[in-house]
Coordinates of C-alpha atoms in Angstrom, one line a residue:
X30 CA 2.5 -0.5 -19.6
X31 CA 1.6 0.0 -15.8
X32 CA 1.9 2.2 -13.3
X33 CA 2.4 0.1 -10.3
X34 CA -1.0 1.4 -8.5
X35 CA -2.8 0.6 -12.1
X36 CA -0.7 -3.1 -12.1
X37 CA -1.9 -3.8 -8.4
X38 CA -5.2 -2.8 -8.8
X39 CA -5.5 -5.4 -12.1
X40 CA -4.1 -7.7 -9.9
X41 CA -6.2 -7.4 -7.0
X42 CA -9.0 -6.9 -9.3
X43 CA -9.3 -10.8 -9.8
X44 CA -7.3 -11.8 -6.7
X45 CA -8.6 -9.8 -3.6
X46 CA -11.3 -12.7 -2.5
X47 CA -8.4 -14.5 -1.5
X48 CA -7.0 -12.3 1.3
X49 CA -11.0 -12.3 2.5
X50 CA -12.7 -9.4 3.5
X51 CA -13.4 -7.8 0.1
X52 CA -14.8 -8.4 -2.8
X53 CA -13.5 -7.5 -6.4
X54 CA -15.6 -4.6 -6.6
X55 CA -14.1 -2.6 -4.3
X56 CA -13.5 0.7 -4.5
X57 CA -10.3 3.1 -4.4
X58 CA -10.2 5.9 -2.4
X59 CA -8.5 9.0 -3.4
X60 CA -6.6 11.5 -1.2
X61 CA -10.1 13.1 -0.5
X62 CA -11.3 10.3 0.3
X63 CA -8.7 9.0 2.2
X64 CA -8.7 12.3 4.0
X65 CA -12.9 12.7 5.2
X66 CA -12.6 9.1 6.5
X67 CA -9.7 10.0 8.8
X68 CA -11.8 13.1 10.2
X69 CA -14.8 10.4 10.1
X70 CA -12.1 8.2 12.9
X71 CA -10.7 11.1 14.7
X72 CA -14.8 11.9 15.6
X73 CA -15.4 8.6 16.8
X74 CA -12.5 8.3 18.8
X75 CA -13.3 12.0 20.3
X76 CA -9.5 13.2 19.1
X77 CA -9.1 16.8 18.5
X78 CA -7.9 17.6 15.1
X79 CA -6.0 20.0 16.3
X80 CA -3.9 18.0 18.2
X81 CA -3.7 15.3 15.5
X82 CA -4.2 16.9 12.2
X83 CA -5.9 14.6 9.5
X84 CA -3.0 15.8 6.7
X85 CA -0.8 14.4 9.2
X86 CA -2.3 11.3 10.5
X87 CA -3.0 10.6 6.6
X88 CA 0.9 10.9 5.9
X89 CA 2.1 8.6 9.3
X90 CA -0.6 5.8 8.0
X91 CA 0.8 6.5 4.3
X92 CA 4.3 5.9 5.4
X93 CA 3.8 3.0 7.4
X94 CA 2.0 1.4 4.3
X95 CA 5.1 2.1 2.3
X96 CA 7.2 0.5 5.0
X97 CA 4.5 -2.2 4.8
X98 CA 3.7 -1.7 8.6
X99 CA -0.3 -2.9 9.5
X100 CA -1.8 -0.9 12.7
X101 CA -0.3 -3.8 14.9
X102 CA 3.4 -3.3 13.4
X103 CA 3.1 0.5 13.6
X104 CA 2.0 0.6 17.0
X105 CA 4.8 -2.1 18.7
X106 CA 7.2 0.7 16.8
X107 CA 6.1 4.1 19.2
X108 CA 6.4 4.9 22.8
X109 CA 4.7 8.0 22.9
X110 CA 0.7 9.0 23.2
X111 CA 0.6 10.6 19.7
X112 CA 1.9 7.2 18.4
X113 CA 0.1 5.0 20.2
X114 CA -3.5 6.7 19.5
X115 CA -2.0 7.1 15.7
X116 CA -1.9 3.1 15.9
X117 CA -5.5 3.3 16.8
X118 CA -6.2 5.5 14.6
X119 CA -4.9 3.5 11.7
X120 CA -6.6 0.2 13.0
X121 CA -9.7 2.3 13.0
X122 CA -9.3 4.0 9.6
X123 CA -8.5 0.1 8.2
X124 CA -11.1 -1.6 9.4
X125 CA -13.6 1.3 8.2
X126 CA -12.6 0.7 5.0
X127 CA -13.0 -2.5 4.7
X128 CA -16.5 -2.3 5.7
X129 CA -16.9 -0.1 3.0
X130 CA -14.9 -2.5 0.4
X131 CA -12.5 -0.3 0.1
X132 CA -8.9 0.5 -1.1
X133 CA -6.5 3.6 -0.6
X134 CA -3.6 3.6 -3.0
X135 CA -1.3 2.3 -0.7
X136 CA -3.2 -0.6 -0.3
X137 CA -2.9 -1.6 -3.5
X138 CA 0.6 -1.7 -3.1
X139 CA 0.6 -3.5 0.6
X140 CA -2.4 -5.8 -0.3
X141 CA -0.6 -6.6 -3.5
X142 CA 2.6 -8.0 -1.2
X143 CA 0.4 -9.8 1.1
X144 CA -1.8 -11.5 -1.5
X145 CA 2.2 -12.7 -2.8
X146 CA 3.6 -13.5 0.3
X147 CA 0.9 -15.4 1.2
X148 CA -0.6 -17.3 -1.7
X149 CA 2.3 -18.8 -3.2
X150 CA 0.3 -20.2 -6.4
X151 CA -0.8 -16.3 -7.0
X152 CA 2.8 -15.2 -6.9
X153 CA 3.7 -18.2 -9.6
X154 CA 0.9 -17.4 -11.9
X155 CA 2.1 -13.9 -12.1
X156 CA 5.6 -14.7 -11.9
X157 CA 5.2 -17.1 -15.1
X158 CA 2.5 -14.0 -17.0
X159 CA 4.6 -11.5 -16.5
X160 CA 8.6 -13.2 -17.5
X161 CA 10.1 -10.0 -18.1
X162 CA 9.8 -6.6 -15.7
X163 CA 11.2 -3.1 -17.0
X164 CA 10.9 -0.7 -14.2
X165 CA 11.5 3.2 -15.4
X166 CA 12.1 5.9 -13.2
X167 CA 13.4 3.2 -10.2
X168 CA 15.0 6.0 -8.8
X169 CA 11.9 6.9 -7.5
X170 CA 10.4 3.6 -6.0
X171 CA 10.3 3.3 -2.3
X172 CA 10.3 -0.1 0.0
X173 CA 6.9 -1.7 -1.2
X174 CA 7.6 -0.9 -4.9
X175 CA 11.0 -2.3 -4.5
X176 CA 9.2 -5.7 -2.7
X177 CA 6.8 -5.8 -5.3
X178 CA 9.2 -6.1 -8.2
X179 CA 11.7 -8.4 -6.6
X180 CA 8.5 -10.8 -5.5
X181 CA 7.4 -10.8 -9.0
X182 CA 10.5 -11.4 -10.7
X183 CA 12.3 -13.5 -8.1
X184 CA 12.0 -16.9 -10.1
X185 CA 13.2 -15.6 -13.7
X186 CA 15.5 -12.7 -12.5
X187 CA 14.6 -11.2 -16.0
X188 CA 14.3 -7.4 -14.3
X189 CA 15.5 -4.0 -16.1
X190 CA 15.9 -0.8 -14.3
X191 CA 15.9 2.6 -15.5
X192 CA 16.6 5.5 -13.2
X193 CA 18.5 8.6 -12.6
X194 CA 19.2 9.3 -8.8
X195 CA 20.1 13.1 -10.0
X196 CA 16.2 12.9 -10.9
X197 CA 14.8 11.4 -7.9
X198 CA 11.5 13.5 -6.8
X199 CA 10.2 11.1 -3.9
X200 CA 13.1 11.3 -1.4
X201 CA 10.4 12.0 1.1
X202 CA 7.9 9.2 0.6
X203 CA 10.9 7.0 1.1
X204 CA 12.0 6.3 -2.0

């Protein structure tokens, strides 16, 4: 039994080296974490934090991980200056953690994608470990989630849901 962060990071555990630029000992960064190293970004870039709160930068990165969006992506999708330096922020905030060999959680989710969509032979051995898929509370899974399963069982179609939209908690994280 997995959650899909604790799946991902398994995964990516053995498989990271392969998207290059970190190493399987990388660490995973809480919220906390997560948090002081957007503050560390809005410094260096000489942003007020009042203008561009670090709770809310944090949450506009979050999302666009979730809607599997990299800094590039997110930025071609605003118009405005608070999304445009948010794009740079991001970028920033990205490339920081990889120089620390670093994770947030929703890397592990993106990365996890990524390392699938782009090694096909990683996809296949997982595809062929892991034959059958039962996904509980489904209700609750959001874009990557949902990529992440149908990637993995794509070739055997052997996939069981579980979910209850009366008990669906994560509306706002896009699920």
């Amino acid at each position: 039994l997995y959650t899909f962060h604790s799946f991902c990071a398994r995964i990516l555990r053995v498989e990271i080296a392969k998207l290059g630029g970190y190493e399987s000992n990388f660490s995973i960064y809480d919220a906390a974490d997560s948090l002081n190293l957007i503050k560390t970004c809005l410094k260096e870039m000489n942003l007020d934090d009042k203008h561009f709160a670090p709770n809310g930068v944090a949450a506009s990165i979050s999302n666009a991980k979730n809607q599997l969006l990299d800094a590039e992506a997110f930025g071609r999708q605003t118009d405005d200056f608070y999304g445009t330096k948010v794009a740079e922020l991001y970028a920033l905030y990205t490339q920081k953690l990889k120089q620390n060999n670093a994770l947030d959680f929703d890397d592990l989710l993106l990365l996890t994608i990524r390392l699938f969509q782009e090694i096909p032979e990683v996809l296949a051995k997982y595809q062929e470990r892991f034959r059958y898929v039962m996904v509980d509370e489904y209700q609750d899974t959001n874009r990557a989630q949902y990529l992440l399963t149908k990637l993995l069982t794509e070739k055997t179609r052997n996939l069981f849901v579980v979910g209850d939209a009366d008990q669906s908690i994560y509306a706002w994280r896009g699920a």
